[in-house]
GROMACS .gro file of N, CA and C in nm:
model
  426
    1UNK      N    1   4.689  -3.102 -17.153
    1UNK     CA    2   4.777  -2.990 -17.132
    1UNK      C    3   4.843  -2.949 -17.263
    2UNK      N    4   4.772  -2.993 -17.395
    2UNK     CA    5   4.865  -2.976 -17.481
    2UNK      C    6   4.809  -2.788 -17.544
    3UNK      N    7   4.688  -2.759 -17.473
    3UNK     CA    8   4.673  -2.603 -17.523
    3UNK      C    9   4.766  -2.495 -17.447
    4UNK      N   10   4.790  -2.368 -17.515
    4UNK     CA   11   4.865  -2.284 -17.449
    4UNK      C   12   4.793  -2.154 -17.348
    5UNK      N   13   4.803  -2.232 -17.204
    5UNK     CA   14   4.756  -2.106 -17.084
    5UNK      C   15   4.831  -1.994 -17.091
    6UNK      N   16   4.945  -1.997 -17.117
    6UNK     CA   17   5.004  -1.834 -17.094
    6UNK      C   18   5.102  -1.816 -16.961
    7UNK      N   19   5.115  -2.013 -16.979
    7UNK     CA   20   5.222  -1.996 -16.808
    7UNK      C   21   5.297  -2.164 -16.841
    8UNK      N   22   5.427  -2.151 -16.800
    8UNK     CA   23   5.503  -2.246 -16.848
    8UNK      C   24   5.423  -2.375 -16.767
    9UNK      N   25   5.475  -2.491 -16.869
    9UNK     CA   26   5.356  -2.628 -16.878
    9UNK      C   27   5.410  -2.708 -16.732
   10UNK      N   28   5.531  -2.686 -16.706
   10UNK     CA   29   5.533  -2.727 -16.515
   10UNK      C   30   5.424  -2.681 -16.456
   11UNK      N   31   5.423  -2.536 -16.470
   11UNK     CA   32   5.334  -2.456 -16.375
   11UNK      C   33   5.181  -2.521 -16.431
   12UNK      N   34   5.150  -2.584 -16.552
   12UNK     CA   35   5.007  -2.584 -16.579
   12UNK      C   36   4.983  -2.731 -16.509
   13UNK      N   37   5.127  -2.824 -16.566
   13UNK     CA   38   5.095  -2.952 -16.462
   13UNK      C   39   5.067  -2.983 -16.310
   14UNK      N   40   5.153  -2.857 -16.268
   14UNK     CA   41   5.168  -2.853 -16.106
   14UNK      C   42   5.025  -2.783 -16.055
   15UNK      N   43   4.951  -2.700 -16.123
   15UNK     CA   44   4.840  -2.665 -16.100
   15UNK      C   45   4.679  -2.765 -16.123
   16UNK      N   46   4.732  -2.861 -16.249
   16UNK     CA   47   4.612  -2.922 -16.260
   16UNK      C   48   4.620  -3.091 -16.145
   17UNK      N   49   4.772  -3.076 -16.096
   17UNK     CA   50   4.760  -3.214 -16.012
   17UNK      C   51   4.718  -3.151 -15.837
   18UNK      N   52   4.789  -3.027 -15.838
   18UNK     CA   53   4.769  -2.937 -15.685
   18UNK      C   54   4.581  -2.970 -15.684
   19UNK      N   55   4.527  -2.934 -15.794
   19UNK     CA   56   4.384  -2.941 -15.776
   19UNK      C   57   4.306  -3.040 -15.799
   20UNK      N   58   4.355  -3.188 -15.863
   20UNK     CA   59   4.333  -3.287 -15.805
   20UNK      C   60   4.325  -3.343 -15.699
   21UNK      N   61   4.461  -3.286 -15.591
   21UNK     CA   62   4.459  -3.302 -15.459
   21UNK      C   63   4.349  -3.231 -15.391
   22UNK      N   64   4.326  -3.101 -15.397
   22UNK     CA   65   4.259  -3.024 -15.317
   22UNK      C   66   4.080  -3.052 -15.353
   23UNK      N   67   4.104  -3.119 -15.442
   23UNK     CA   68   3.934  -3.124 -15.458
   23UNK      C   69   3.899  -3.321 -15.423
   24UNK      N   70   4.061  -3.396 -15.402
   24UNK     CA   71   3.994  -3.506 -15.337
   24UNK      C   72   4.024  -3.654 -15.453
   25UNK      N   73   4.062  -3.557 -15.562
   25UNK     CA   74   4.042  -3.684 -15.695
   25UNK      C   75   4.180  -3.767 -15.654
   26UNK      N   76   4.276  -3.686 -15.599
   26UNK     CA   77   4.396  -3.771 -15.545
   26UNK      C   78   4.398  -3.711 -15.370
   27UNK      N   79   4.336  -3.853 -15.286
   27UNK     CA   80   4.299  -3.805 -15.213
   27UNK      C   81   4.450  -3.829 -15.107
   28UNK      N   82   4.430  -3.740 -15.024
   28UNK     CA   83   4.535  -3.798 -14.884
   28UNK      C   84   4.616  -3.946 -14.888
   29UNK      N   85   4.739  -3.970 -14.912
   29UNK     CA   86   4.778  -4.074 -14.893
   29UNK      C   87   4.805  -4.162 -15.024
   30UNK      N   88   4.732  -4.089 -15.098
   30UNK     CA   89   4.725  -4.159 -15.277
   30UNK      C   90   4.852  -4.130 -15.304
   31UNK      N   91   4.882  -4.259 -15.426
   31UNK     CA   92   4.985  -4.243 -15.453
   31UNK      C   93   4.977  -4.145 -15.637
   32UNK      N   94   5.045  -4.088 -15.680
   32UNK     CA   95   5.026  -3.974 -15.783
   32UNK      C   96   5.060  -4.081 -15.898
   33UNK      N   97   5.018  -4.086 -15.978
   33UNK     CA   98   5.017  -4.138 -16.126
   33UNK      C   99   5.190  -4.146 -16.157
   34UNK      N  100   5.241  -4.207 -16.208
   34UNK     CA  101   5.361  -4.266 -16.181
   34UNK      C  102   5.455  -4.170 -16.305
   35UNK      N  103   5.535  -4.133 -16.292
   35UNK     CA  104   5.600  -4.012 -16.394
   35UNK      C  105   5.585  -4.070 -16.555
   36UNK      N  106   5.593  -4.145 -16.563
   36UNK     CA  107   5.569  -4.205 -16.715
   36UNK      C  108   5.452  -4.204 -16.788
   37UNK      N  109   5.369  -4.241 -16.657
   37UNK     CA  110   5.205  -4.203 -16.680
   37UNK      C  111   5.134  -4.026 -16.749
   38UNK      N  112   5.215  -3.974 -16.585
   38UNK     CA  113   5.184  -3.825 -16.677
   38UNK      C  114   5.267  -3.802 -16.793
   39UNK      N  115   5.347  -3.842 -16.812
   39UNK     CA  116   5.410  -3.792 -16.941
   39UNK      C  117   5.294  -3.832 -17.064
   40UNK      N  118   5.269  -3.920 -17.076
   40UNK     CA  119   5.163  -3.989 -17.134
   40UNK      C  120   5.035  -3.945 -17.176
   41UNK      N  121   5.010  -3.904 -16.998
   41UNK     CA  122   4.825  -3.792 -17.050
   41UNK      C  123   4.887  -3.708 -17.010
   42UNK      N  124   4.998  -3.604 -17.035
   42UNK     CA  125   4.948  -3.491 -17.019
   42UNK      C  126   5.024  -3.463 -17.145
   43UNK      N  127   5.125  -3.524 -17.225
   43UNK     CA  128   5.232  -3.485 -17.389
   43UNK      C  129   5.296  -3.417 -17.331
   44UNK      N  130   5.360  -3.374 -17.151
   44UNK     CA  131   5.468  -3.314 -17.172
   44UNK      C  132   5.558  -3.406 -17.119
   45UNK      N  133   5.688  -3.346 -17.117
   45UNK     CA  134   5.876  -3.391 -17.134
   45UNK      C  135   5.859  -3.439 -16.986
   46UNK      N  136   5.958  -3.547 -16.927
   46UNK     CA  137   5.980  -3.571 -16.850
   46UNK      C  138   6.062  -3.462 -16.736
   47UNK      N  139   6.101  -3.396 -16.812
   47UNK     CA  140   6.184  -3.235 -16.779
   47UNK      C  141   6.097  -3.210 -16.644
   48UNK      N  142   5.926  -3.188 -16.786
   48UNK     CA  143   5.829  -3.066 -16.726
   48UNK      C  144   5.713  -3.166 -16.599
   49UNK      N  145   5.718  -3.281 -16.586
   49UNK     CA  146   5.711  -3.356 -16.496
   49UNK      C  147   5.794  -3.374 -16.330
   50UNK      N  148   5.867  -3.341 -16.406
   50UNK     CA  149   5.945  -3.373 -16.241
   50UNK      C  150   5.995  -3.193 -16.201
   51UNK      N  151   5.980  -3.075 -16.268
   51UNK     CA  152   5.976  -2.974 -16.229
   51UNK      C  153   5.830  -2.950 -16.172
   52UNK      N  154   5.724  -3.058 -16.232
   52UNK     CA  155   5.598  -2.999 -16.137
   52UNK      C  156   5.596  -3.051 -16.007
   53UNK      N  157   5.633  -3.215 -16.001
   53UNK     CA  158   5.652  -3.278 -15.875
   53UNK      C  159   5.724  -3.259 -15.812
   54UNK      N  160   5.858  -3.118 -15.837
   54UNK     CA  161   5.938  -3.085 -15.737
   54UNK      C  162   5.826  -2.923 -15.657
   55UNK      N  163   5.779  -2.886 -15.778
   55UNK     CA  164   5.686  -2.777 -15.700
   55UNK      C  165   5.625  -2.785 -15.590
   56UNK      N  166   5.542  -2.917 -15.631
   56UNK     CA  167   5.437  -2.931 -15.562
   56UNK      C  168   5.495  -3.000 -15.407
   57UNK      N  169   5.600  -3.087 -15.413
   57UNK     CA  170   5.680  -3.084 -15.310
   57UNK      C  171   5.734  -3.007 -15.234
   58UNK      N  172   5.775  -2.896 -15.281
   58UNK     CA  173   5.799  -2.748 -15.229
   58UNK      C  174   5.702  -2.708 -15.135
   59UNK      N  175   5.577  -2.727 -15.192
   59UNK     CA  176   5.460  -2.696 -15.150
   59UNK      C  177   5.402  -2.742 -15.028
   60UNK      N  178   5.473  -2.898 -15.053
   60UNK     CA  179   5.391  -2.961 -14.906
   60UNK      C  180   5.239  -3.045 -14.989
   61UNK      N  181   5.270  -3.054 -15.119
   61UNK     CA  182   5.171  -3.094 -15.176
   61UNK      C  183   5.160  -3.280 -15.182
   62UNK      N  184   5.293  -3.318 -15.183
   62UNK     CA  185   5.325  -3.419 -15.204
   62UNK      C  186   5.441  -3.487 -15.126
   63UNK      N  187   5.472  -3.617 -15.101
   63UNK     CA  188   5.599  -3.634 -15.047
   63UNK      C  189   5.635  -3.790 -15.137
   64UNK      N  190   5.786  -3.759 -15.128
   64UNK     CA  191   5.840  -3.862 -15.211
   64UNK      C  192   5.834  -4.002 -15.056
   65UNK      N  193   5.860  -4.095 -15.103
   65UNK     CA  194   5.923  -4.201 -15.063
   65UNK      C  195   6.010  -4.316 -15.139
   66UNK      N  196   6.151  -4.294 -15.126
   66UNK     CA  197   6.261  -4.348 -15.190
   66UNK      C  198   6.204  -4.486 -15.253
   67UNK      N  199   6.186  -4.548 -15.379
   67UNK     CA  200   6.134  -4.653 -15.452
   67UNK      C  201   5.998  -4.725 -15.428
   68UNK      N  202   5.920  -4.635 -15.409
   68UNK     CA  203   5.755  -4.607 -15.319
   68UNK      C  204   5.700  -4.553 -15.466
   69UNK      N  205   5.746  -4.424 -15.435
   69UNK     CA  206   5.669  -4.316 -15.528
   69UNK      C  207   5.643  -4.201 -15.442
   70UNK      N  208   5.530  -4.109 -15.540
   70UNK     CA  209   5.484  -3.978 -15.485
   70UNK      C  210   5.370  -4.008 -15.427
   71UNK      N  211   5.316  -3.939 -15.298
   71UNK     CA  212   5.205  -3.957 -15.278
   71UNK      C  213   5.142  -3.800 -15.205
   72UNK      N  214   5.024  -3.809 -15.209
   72UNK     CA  215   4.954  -3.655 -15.187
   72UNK      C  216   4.929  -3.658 -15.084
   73UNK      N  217   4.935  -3.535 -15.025
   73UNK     CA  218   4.939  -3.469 -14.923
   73UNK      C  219   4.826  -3.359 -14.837
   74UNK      N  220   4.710  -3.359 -14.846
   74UNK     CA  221   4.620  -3.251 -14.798
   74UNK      C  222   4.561  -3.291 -14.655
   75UNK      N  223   4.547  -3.188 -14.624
   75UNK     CA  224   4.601  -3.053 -14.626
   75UNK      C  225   4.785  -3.054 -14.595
   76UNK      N  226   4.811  -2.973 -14.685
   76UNK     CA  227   4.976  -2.976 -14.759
   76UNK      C  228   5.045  -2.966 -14.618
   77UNK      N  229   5.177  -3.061 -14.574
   77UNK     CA  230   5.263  -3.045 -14.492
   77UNK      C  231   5.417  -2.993 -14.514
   78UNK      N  232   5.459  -2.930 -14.500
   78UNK     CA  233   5.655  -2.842 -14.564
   78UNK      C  234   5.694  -3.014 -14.534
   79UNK      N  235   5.693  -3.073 -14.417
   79UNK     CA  236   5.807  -3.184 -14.378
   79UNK      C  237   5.753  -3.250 -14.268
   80UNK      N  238   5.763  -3.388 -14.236
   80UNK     CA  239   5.717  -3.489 -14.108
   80UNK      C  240   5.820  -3.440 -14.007
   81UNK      N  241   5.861  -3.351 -14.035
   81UNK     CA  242   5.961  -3.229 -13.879
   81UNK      C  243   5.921  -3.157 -13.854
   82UNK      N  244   5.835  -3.075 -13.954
   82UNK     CA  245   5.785  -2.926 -13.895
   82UNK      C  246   5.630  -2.976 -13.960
   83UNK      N  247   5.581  -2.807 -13.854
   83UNK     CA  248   5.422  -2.755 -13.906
   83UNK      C  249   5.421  -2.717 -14.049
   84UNK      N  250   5.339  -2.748 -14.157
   84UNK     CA  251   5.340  -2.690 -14.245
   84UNK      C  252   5.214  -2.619 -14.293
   85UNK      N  253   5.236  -2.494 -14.355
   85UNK     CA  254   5.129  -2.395 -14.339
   85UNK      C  255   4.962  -2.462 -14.287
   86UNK      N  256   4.944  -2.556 -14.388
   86UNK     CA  257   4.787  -2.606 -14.344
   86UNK      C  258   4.793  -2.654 -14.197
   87UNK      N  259   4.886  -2.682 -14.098
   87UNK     CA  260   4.884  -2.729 -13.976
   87UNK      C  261   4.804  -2.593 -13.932
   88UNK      N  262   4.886  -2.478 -13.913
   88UNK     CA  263   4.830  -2.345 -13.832
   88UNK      C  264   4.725  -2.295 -13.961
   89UNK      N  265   4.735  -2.283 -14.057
   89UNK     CA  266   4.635  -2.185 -14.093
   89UNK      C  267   4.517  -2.198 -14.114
   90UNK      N  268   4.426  -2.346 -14.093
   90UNK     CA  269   4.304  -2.362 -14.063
   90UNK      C  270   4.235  -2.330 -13.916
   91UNK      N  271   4.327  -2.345 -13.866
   91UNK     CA  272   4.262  -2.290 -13.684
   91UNK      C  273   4.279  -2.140 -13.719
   92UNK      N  274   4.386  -2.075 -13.776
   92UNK     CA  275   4.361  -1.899 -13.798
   92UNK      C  276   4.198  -1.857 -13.846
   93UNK      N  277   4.208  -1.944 -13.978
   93UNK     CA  278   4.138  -1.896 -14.046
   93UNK      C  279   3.946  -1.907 -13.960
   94UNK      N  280   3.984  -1.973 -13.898
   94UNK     CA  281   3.886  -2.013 -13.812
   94UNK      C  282   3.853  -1.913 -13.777
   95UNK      N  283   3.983  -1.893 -13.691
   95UNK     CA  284   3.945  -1.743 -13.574
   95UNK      C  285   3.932  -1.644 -13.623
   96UNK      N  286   3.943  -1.614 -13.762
   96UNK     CA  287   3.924  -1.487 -13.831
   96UNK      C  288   3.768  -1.513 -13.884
   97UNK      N  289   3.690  -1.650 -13.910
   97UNK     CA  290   3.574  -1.643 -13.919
   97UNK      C  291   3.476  -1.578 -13.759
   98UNK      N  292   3.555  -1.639 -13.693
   98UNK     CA  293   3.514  -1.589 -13.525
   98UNK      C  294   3.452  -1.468 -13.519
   99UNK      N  295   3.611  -1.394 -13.558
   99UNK     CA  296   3.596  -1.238 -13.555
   99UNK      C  297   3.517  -1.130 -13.640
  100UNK      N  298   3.525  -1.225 -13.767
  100UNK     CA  299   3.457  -1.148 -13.811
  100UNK      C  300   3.264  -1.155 -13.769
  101UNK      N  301   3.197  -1.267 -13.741
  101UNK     CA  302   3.100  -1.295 -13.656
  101UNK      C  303   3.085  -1.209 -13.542
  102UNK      N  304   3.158  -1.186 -13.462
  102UNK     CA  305   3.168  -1.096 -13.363
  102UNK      C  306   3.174  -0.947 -13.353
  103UNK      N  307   3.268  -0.866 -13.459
  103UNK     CA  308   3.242  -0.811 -13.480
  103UNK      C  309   3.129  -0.734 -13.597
  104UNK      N  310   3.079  -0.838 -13.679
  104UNK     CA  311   3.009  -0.810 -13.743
  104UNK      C  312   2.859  -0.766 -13.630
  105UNK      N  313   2.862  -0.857 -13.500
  105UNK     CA  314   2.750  -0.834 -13.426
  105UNK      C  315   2.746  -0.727 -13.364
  106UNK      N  316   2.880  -0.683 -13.287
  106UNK     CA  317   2.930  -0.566 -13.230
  106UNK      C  318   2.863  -0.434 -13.346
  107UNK      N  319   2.865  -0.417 -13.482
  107UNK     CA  320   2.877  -0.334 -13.533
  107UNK      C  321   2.721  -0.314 -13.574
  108UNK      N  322   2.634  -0.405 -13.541
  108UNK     CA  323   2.446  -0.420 -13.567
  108UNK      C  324   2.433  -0.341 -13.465
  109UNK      N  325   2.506  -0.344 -13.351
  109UNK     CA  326   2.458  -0.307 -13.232
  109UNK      C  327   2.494  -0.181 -13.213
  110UNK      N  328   2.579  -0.162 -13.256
  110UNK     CA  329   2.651   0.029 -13.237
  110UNK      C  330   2.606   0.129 -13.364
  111UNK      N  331   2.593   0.064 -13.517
  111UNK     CA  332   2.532   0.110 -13.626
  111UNK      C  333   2.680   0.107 -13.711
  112UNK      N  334   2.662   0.146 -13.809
  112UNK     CA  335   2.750   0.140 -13.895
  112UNK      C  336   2.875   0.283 -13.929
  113UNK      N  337   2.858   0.334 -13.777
  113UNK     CA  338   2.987   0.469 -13.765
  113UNK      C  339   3.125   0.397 -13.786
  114UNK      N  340   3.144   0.277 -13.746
  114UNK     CA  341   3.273   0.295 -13.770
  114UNK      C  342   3.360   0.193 -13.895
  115UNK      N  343   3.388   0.336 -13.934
  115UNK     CA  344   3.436   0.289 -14.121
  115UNK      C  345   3.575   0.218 -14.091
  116UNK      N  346   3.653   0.213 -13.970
  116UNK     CA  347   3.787   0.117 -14.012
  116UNK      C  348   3.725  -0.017 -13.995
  117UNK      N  349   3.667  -0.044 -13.898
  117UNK     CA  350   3.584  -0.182 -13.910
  117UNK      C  351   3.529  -0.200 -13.989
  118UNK      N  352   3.436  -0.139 -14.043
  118UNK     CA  353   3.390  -0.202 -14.199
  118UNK      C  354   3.480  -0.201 -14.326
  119UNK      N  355   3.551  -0.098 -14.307
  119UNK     CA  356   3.686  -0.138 -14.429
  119UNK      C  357   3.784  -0.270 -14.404
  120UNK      N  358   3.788  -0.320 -14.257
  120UNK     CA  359   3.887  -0.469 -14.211
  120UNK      C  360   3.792  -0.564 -14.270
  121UNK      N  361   3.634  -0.533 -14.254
  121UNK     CA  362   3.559  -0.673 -14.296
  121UNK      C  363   3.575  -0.688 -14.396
  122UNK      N  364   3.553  -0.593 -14.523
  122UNK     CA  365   3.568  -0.581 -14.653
  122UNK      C  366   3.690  -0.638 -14.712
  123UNK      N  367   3.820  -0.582 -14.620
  123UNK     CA  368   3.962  -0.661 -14.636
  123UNK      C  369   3.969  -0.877 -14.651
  124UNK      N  370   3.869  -0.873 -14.521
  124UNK     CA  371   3.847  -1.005 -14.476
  124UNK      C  372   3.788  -1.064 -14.576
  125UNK      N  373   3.668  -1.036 -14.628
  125UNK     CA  374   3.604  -1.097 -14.713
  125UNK      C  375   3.660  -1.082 -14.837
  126UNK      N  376   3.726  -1.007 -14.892
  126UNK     CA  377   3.792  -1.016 -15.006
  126UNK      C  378   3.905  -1.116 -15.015
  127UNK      N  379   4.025  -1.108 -14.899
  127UNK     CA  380   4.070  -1.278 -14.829
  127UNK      C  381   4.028  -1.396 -14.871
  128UNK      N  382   3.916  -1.385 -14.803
  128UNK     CA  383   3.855  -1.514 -14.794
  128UNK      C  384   3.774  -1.576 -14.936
  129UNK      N  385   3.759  -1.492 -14.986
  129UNK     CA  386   3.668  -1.492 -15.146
  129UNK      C  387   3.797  -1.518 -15.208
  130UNK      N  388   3.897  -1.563 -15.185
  130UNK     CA  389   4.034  -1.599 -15.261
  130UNK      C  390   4.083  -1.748 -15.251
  131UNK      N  391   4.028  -1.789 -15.129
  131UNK     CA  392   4.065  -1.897 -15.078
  131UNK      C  393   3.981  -2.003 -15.149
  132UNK      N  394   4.058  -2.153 -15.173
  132UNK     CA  395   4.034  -2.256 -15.246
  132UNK      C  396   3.893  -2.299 -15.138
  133UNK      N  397   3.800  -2.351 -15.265
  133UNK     CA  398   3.644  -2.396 -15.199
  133UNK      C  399   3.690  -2.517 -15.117
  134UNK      N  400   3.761  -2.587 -15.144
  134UNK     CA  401   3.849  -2.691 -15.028
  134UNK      C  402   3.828  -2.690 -14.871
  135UNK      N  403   3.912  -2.553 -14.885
  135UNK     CA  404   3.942  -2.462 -14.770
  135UNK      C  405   3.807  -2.407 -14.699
  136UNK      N  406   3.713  -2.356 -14.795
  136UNK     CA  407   3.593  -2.281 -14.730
  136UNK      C  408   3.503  -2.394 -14.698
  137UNK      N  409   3.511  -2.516 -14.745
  137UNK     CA  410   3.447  -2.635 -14.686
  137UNK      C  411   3.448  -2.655 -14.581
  138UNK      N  412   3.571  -2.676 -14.544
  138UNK     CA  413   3.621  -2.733 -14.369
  138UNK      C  414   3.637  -2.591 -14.278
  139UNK      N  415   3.592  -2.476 -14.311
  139UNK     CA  416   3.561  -2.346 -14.266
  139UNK      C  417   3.446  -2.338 -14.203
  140UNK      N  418   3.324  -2.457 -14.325
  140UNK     CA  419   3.202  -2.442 -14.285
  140UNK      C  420   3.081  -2.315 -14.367
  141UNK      N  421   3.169  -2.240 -14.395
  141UNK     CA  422   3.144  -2.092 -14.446
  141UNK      C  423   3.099  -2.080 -14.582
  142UNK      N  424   2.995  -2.043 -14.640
  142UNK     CA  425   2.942  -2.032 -14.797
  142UNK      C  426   3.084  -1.925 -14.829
   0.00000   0.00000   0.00000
């Protein structure tokens, strides 16, 4: 992390550990490299360490446990009280693969007259062409 992205070095730490999680290298339940550690490999301040591990906590990325440590979280939970986004938004995203299947069949079958439906798919797939390959894994979906 010692080159310059063009986005403060929390945000570059909190991004390169978020995607450790999401791709598995720190999987569910792992505990996160211990704050001294990243300070270590990554050359930044202890500052810019614990502003990423508060992010990513924000996030639902991670959860503390009082003289434990950090440990990761995927698919990300807000709190062990509530739903947090990944609870509901993999069954959405589901049903929006549904729909779009469905209506994509609906629209073979009638021809291609109707332009708000093909402008929602276009919406959809542009969506979804955003979403982490993580995500489009457990979707099922290229």
């Amino acid at each position: 992390m010692t080159e310059f992205r063009g986005q403060p070095a929390y945000l570059q730490l909190a991004d390169d550990l978020r995607e450790r999680i999401r791709s598995g290298d720190l999987p569910d339940g792992s505990a996160l490299p211990s704050a001294q550690d990243l300070i270590n490999s990554s050359g930044a301040s202890s500052t810019v360490v614990k502003n990423a591990v508060s992010l990513l906590r924000a996030e639902g990325y991670v959860v503390g446990h009082q003289g434990k440590g950090v440990f990761a979280q995927f698919p990300p939970r807000l709190s062990d009280h509530s739903r947090g986004a990944a609870d509901w938004a993999l069954p959405l995203l589901q049903a929006g693969v549904e729909v779009e299947a469905a209506l994509r069949e609906t629209l073979n079958k009638v021809g291609s007259g109707a332009a708000s439906s093909e402008a929602a798919l276009e919406r959809w797939h542009a969506a979804f062409a955003n979403l982490p390959e993580s995500v489009k894994d457990r979707l099922g979906k290229p």
